Amino acid sequence: MEKVCRDSLSASDTFEIGKEIAMSAKPGDVYCLYGDLGTGKTVFSQGFGNGLGILEPISSPTFTILKEYDEGRIPFYHFDVYRIGCSDEMDEIGYYDKIDGDGVCLIEWAELIGDILPEVFYRVTIEKDLERGFDYRKITLEQVSLV
């Protein structure tokens, strides 16, 4: 897969891009979200959940680290590892079971657990460019292989 870049001009665009990407997600896929605070990772995640057919509200699991959703076409495991002290803590919440499981994983702040990411994953980078407008975001999707 080659790198795909999309422009988002609003939160609704970011939501729709997340939704579109999720529609092609398969069991076992891992999507890692990269972006500064306030770039729209949660909005992207909400669209991603919607694209999987999840109707309940998606919120960032900042304090719980993991939220599981089973109502969509495949299980959705939404991680927010912003508050993780070290990657060893991920074992306590069932990280490896989810990564190797039957659903799709989306990991916000994935750079904080880079040492335990799977060998193949999708990197989603969300970047602001204030010169193009306050609401502008560049969303880049690329497959990463560490092997």
Backbone as CSV, one residue per row, in Angstrom:
resi,resn,N_x,N_y,N_z,CA_x,CA_y,CA_z,C_x,C_y,C_z
1,MET,0.834,-1.184,0.000,0.000,0.000,0.000,0.877,1.245,0.000
2,GLU,0.582,2.144,-0.894,1.326,3.395,-0.914,0.708,4.388,0.059
3,LYS,1.447,5.410,0.366,0.984,6.443,1.284,-0.183,7.200,0.643
4,VAL,-1.237,7.406,1.439,-2.416,8.142,0.985,-2.571,9.363,1.872
5,CYS,-2.674,10.549,1.262,-2.853,11.793,2.003,-4.212,12.391,1.660
6,ARG,-4.904,12.852,2.680,-6.213,13.479,2.495,-6.239,14.799,3.243
7,ASP,-6.917,15.773,2.675,-7.108,17.057,3.321,-8.442,17.057,4.048
8,SER,-8.434,17.558,5.262,-9.656,17.743,6.040,-9.791,19.232,6.315
9,LEU,-10.963,19.765,6.012,-11.201,21.192,6.227,-12.110,21.449,7.420
10,SER,-12.552,20.352,8.076,-13.467,20.492,9.207,-13.467,19.208,10.026
11,ALA,-14.067,19.281,11.205,-14.205,18.085,12.041,-15.044,17.036,11.319
12,SER,-16.064,17.465,10.588,-16.898,16.489,9.873,-16.106,15.795,8.768
13,ASP,-15.170,16.495,8.127,-14.290,15.847,7.143,-13.425,14.788,7.819
14,THR,-12.867,15.140,8.971,-12.018,14.198,9.714,-12.821,12.966,10.107
15,PHE,-14.036,13.167,10.573,-14.938,12.070,10.921,-15.159,11.173,9.701
16,GLU,-15.466,11.763,8.559,-15.747,10.999,7.339,-14.522,10.231,6.838
17,ILE,-13.343,10.815,6.974,-12.117,10.113,6.577,-11.898,8.904,7.478
18,GLY,-12.098,9.062,8.788,-12.003,7.931,9.714,-13.003,6.852,9.357
19,LYS,-14.225,7.251,9.048,-15.285,6.309,8.666,-14.907,5.538,7.405
20,GLU,-14.412,6.250,6.418,-14.019,5.627,5.148,-12.904,4.599,5.346
21,ILE,-11.911,4.944,6.141,-10.794,4.028,6.389,-11.298,2.777,7.106
22,ALA,-12.186,2.938,8.079,-12.701,1.795,8.840,-13.506,0.840,7.975
23,MET,-14.119,1.343,6.935,-14.953,0.491,6.096,-14.138,-0.598,5.398
24,SER,-12.829,-0.394,5.271,-11.993,-1.432,4.667,-11.160,-2.188,5.704
25,ALA,-11.357,-1.894,6.984,-10.606,-2.571,8.051,-11.034,-4.027,8.157
26,LYS,-10.044,-4.868,8.488,-10.269,-6.303,8.621,-9.853,-6.770,10.020
27,PRO,-10.396,-7.911,10.462,-9.946,-8.457,11.747,-8.426,-8.618,11.757
28,GLY,-7.811,-8.209,12.846,-6.359,-8.294,12.974,-5.630,-7.025,12.584
29,ASP,-6.322,-6.083,11.938,-5.681,-4.818,11.567,-5.427,-3.972,12.803
30,VAL,-4.311,-3.261,12.780,-3.960,-2.332,13.852,-3.678,-0.976,13.206
31,TYR,-4.398,0.041,13.674,-4.222,1.413,13.204,-3.642,2.224,14.346
32,CYS,-2.546,2.896,14.093,-1.870,3.702,15.103,-2.020,5.173,14.738
33,LEU,-2.564,5.958,15.673,-2.809,7.378,15.444,-1.680,8.224,16.014
34,TYR,-1.171,9.112,15.176,-0.111,10.032,15.571,-0.603,11.450,15.326
35,GLY,-0.384,12.328,16.282,-0.772,13.724,16.130,-0.726,14.427,17.464
36,ASP,-0.483,15.714,17.421,-0.418,16.518,18.637,-1.794,16.628,19.286
37,LEU,-1.821,17.134,20.506,-3.086,17.423,21.177,-3.908,18.367,20.306
38,GLY,-5.186,18.084,20.191,-6.067,18.972,19.458,-6.056,18.838,17.950
39,THR,-5.445,17.777,17.434,-5.425,17.630,15.971,-6.654,16.903,15.438
40,GLY,-7.394,16.228,16.312,-8.604,15.550,15.854,-8.564,14.042,15.940
41,LYS,-7.696,13.501,16.780,-7.608,12.042,16.908,-8.919,11.438,17.405
42,THR,-9.566,12.100,18.356,-10.822,11.570,18.881,-11.923,11.644,17.819
43,VAL,-11.987,12.727,17.082,-12.986,12.849,16.010,-12.752,11.774,14.951
44,PHE,-11.496,11.543,14.593,-11.159,10.479,13.648,-11.634,9.132,14.202
45,SER,-11.375,8.902,15.489,-11.777,7.650,16.142,-13.291,7.466,16.123
46,GLN,-14.019,8.542,16.311,-15.474,8.479,16.263,-15.950,8.078,14.868
47,GLY,-15.344,8.661,13.850,-15.684,8.277,12.487,-15.303,6.840,12.196
48,PHE,-14.159,6.418,12.728,-13.694,5.041,12.541,-14.715,4.065,13.124
49,GLY,-15.159,4.337,14.342,-16.171,3.487,14.969,-17.455,3.453,14.158
50,ASN,-17.867,4.593,13.662,-19.068,4.674,12.841,-18.910,3.838,11.567
51,GLY,-17.724,3.870,10.992,-17.453,3.086,9.787,-17.478,1.585,10.030
52,LEU,-17.320,1.186,11.281,-17.430,-0.227,11.655,-18.865,-0.609,12.013
53,GLY,-19.763,0.374,11.996,-21.167,0.111,12.314,-21.509,0.257,13.780
54,ILE,-20.667,0.946,14.528,-20.921,1.148,15.952,-21.778,2.396,16.118
55,LEU,-22.899,2.244,16.791,-23.841,3.350,16.939,-23.678,4.112,18.242
56,GLU,-23.134,3.444,19.283,-22.972,4.145,20.557,-21.865,5.191,20.436
57,PRO,-21.915,6.231,21.261,-20.901,7.285,21.182,-19.495,6.734,21.473
58,ILE,-18.542,7.165,20.684,-17.144,6.794,20.876,-16.464,7.953,21.602
59,SER,-15.848,7.653,22.724,-15.083,8.673,23.435,-13.679,8.139,23.657
60,SER,-12.745,9.047,23.792,-11.361,8.636,23.978,-11.187,7.996,25.356
61,PRO,-10.598,6.811,25.418,-10.415,6.124,26.707,-9.168,6.601,27.457
62,THR,-9.038,7.916,27.615,-7.843,8.497,28.224,-7.556,7.932,29.609
63,PHE,-8.578,7.732,30.412,-8.349,7.272,31.782,-8.504,5.766,31.937
64,THR,-9.237,5.125,31.039,-9.406,3.677,31.120,-8.420,2.940,30.224
65,ILE,-7.767,3.642,29.327,-6.770,3.150,28.377,-7.399,2.330,27.249
66,LEU,-8.406,1.523,27.540,-9.023,0.675,26.521,-10.541,0.720,26.638
67,LYS,-11.198,0.886,25.503,-12.653,0.726,25.414,-12.924,-0.301,24.331
68,GLU,-13.831,-1.204,24.625,-14.183,-2.260,23.680,-15.603,-2.051,23.180
69,TYR,-15.781,-2.247,21.882,-17.096,-2.114,21.253,-17.348,-3.390,20.445
70,ASP,-18.462,-4.042,20.713,-18.759,-5.313,20.047,-19.934,-5.244,19.085
71,GLU,-20.598,-4.102,18.987,-21.831,-4.055,18.206,-21.613,-3.880,16.704
72,GLY,-20.412,-3.557,16.265,-20.155,-3.338,14.844,-19.931,-4.632,14.080
73,ARG,-19.501,-4.503,12.842,-19.298,-5.688,11.997,-18.126,-6.544,12.466
74,ILE,-17.176,-5.940,13.166,-16.094,-6.669,13.836,-15.821,-5.952,15.161
75,PRO,-15.289,-6.667,16.153,-14.980,-6.001,17.426,-13.987,-4.850,17.214
76,PHE,-14.164,-3.796,17.976,-13.327,-2.603,17.893,-12.693,-2.370,19.254
77,TYR,-11.357,-2.332,19.276,-10.595,-2.103,20.496,-9.899,-0.747,20.368
78,HIS,-10.351,0.207,21.150,-9.869,1.587,21.067,-8.973,1.879,22.266
79,PHE,-7.701,2.071,21.992,-6.711,2.359,23.029,-6.345,3.839,23.003
80,ASP,-6.141,4.417,24.171,-5.517,5.727,24.302,-4.423,5.537,25.348
81,VAL,-3.185,5.518,24.900,-2.072,5.177,25.793,-1.328,6.412,26.301
82,TYR,-1.966,7.566,26.228,-1.339,8.823,26.657,-0.854,8.756,28.102
83,ARG,-1.577,8.065,28.954,-1.246,8.017,30.382,-0.444,6.771,30.791
84,ILE,0.004,5.998,29.830,0.806,4.808,30.130,2.200,5.248,30.582
85,GLY,2.660,4.692,31.686,3.989,5.015,32.184,5.081,4.280,31.416
86,CYS,4.818,3.010,31.119,5.747,2.217,30.317,4.942,1.126,29.612
87,SER,5.492,0.597,28.551,4.747,-0.364,27.742,4.444,-1.667,28.482
88,ASP,5.156,-1.946,29.583,4.852,-3.145,30.380,3.427,-3.107,30.932
89,GLU,2.891,-1.924,31.165,1.537,-1.774,31.697,0.474,-2.282,30.713
90,MET,0.814,-2.356,29.444,-0.158,-2.767,28.430,-0.568,-4.228,28.595
91,ASP,0.321,-5.032,29.121,0.009,-6.448,29.330,-1.142,-6.608,30.320
92,GLU,-1.206,-5.724,31.306,-2.229,-5.791,32.348,-3.641,-5.554,31.815
93,ILE,-3.766,-4.860,30.695,-5.102,-4.549,30.154,-5.481,-5.444,28.977
94,GLY,-4.676,-6.483,28.726,-5.013,-7.423,27.667,-4.599,-6.980,26.273
95,TYR,-3.607,-6.120,26.201,-3.147,-5.587,24.916,-2.824,-6.688,23.900
96,TYR,-2.057,-7.664,24.311,-1.616,-8.695,23.361,-2.783,-9.556,22.886
97,ASP,-3.749,-9.801,23.760,-4.946,-10.547,23.345,-5.713,-9.779,22.282
98,LYS,-5.777,-8.459,22.433,-6.519,-7.635,21.472,-5.761,-7.508,20.151
99,ILE,-4.460,-7.283,20.225,-3.645,-7.121,19.015,-3.689,-8.390,18.170
100,ASP,-3.695,-9.531,18.825,-3.709,-10.819,18.123,-5.120,-11.387,18.019
101,GLY,-6.130,-10.573,18.308,-7.501,-11.062,18.377,-8.272,-10.968,17.072
102,ASP,-9.586,-11.030,17.219,-10.480,-11.114,16.068,-11.069,-9.770,15.669
103,GLY,-10.577,-8.700,16.263,-11.117,-7.383,15.966,-10.090,-6.476,15.324
104,VAL,-10.412,-5.199,15.302,-9.515,-4.174,14.788,-9.133,-3.275,15.953
105,CYS,-7.861,-2.894,16.014,-7.360,-2.030,17.085,-7.031,-0.652,16.530
106,LEU,-7.360,0.363,17.305,-6.978,1.729,16.999,-6.280,2.267,18.233
107,ILE,-5.048,2.734,18.080,-4.228,3.140,19.222,-3.863,4.612,19.092
108,GLU,-4.408,5.440,19.992,-4.027,6.840,20.050,-2.734,6.965,20.859
109,TRP,-1.838,7.843,20.425,-0.545,8.073,21.056,0.357,6.839,20.943
110,ALA,0.275,6.156,19.825,1.007,4.899,19.617,2.523,5.055,19.755
111,GLU,3.045,6.249,19.544,4.490,6.450,19.666,4.985,6.150,21.074
112,LEU,4.090,6.189,22.062,4.486,5.925,23.442,4.701,4.439,23.724
113,ILE,4.233,3.575,22.831,4.436,2.126,23.001,5.087,1.537,21.743
114,GLY,5.916,2.326,21.108,6.549,1.907,19.855,7.299,0.595,19.951
115,ASP,7.805,0.269,21.138,8.585,-0.961,21.298,7.725,-2.223,21.304
116,ILE,6.394,-2.080,21.408,5.540,-3.274,21.418,4.475,-3.255,20.314
117,LEU,4.646,-2.374,19.349,3.704,-2.371,18.225,3.922,-3.625,17.394
118,PRO,2.875,-4.103,16.710,3.054,-5.302,15.883,4.006,-5.026,14.709
119,GLU,4.461,-6.085,14.069,5.417,-5.938,12.969,4.822,-5.205,11.774
120,VAL,3.512,-5.314,11.596,2.829,-4.628,10.499,1.627,-3.885,11.079
121,PHE,1.516,-2.611,10.759,0.379,-1.812,11.210,0.170,-0.656,10.236
122,TYR,-0.954,0.023,10.405,-1.247,1.217,9.616,-0.980,2.440,10.470
123,ARG,-0.175,3.346,9.945,0.111,4.609,10.631,-0.830,5.671,10.062
124,VAL,-1.574,6.324,10.959,-2.440,7.439,10.586,-1.878,8.673,11.279
125,THR,-1.406,9.614,10.500,-0.831,10.840,11.040,-1.763,12.001,10.738
126,ILE,-2.104,12.759,11.771,-2.972,13.924,11.613,-2.150,15.157,11.982
127,GLU,-2.037,16.067,11.020,-1.215,17.255,11.214,-2.013,18.520,10.929
128,LYS,-1.782,19.548,11.741,-2.337,20.880,11.500,-1.389,21.643,10.570
129,ASP,-1.948,22.598,9.857,-1.155,23.560,9.093,-1.929,24.867,9.166
130,LEU,-1.593,25.707,10.139,-2.348,26.930,10.390,-2.317,27.892,9.212
131,GLU,-1.306,27.773,8.364,-1.265,28.617,7.167,-2.407,28.281,6.208
132,ARG,-2.937,27.067,6.315,-4.049,26.646,5.450,-5.397,26.790,6.154
133,GLY,-5.384,27.290,7.390,-6.627,27.531,8.110,-6.640,26.825,9.453
134,PHE,-7.399,27.380,10.391,-7.460,26.838,11.749,-7.979,25.405,11.776
135,ASP,-8.946,25.085,10.914,-9.559,23.753,10.912,-8.895,22.774,9.948
136,TYR,-7.902,23.227,9.204,-7.259,22.341,8.222,-6.446,21.245,8.916
137,ARG,-6.574,20.027,8.397,-5.756,18.898,8.835,-5.303,18.123,7.607
138,LYS,-4.084,17.648,7.653,-3.588,16.710,6.643,-3.574,15.343,7.314
139,ILE,-4.287,14.381,6.734,-4.382,13.040,7.297,-3.668,12.094,6.341
140,THR,-2.658,11.428,6.853,-1.842,10.523,6.039,-1.996,9.105,6.552
141,LEU,-2.274,8.188,5.648,-2.395,6.768,5.967,-1.315,6.015,5.217
142,GLU,-0.547,5.201,5.936,0.463,4.365,5.300,0.639,3.076,6.088
143,GLN,0.932,2.018,5.362,1.205,0.755,6.023,2.678,0.713,6.410
144,VAL,2.951,0.275,7.630,4.321,0.191,8.145,4.639,-1.276,8.381
145,SER,5.802,-1.682,7.934,6.287,-3.034,8.188,7.647,-2.928,8.874
146,LEU,7.731,-3.470,10.080,8.974,-3.409,10.858,9.880,-4.606,10.605
147,VAL,9.480,-5.472,9.684,10.303,-6.648,9.375,11.144,-6.431,8.149
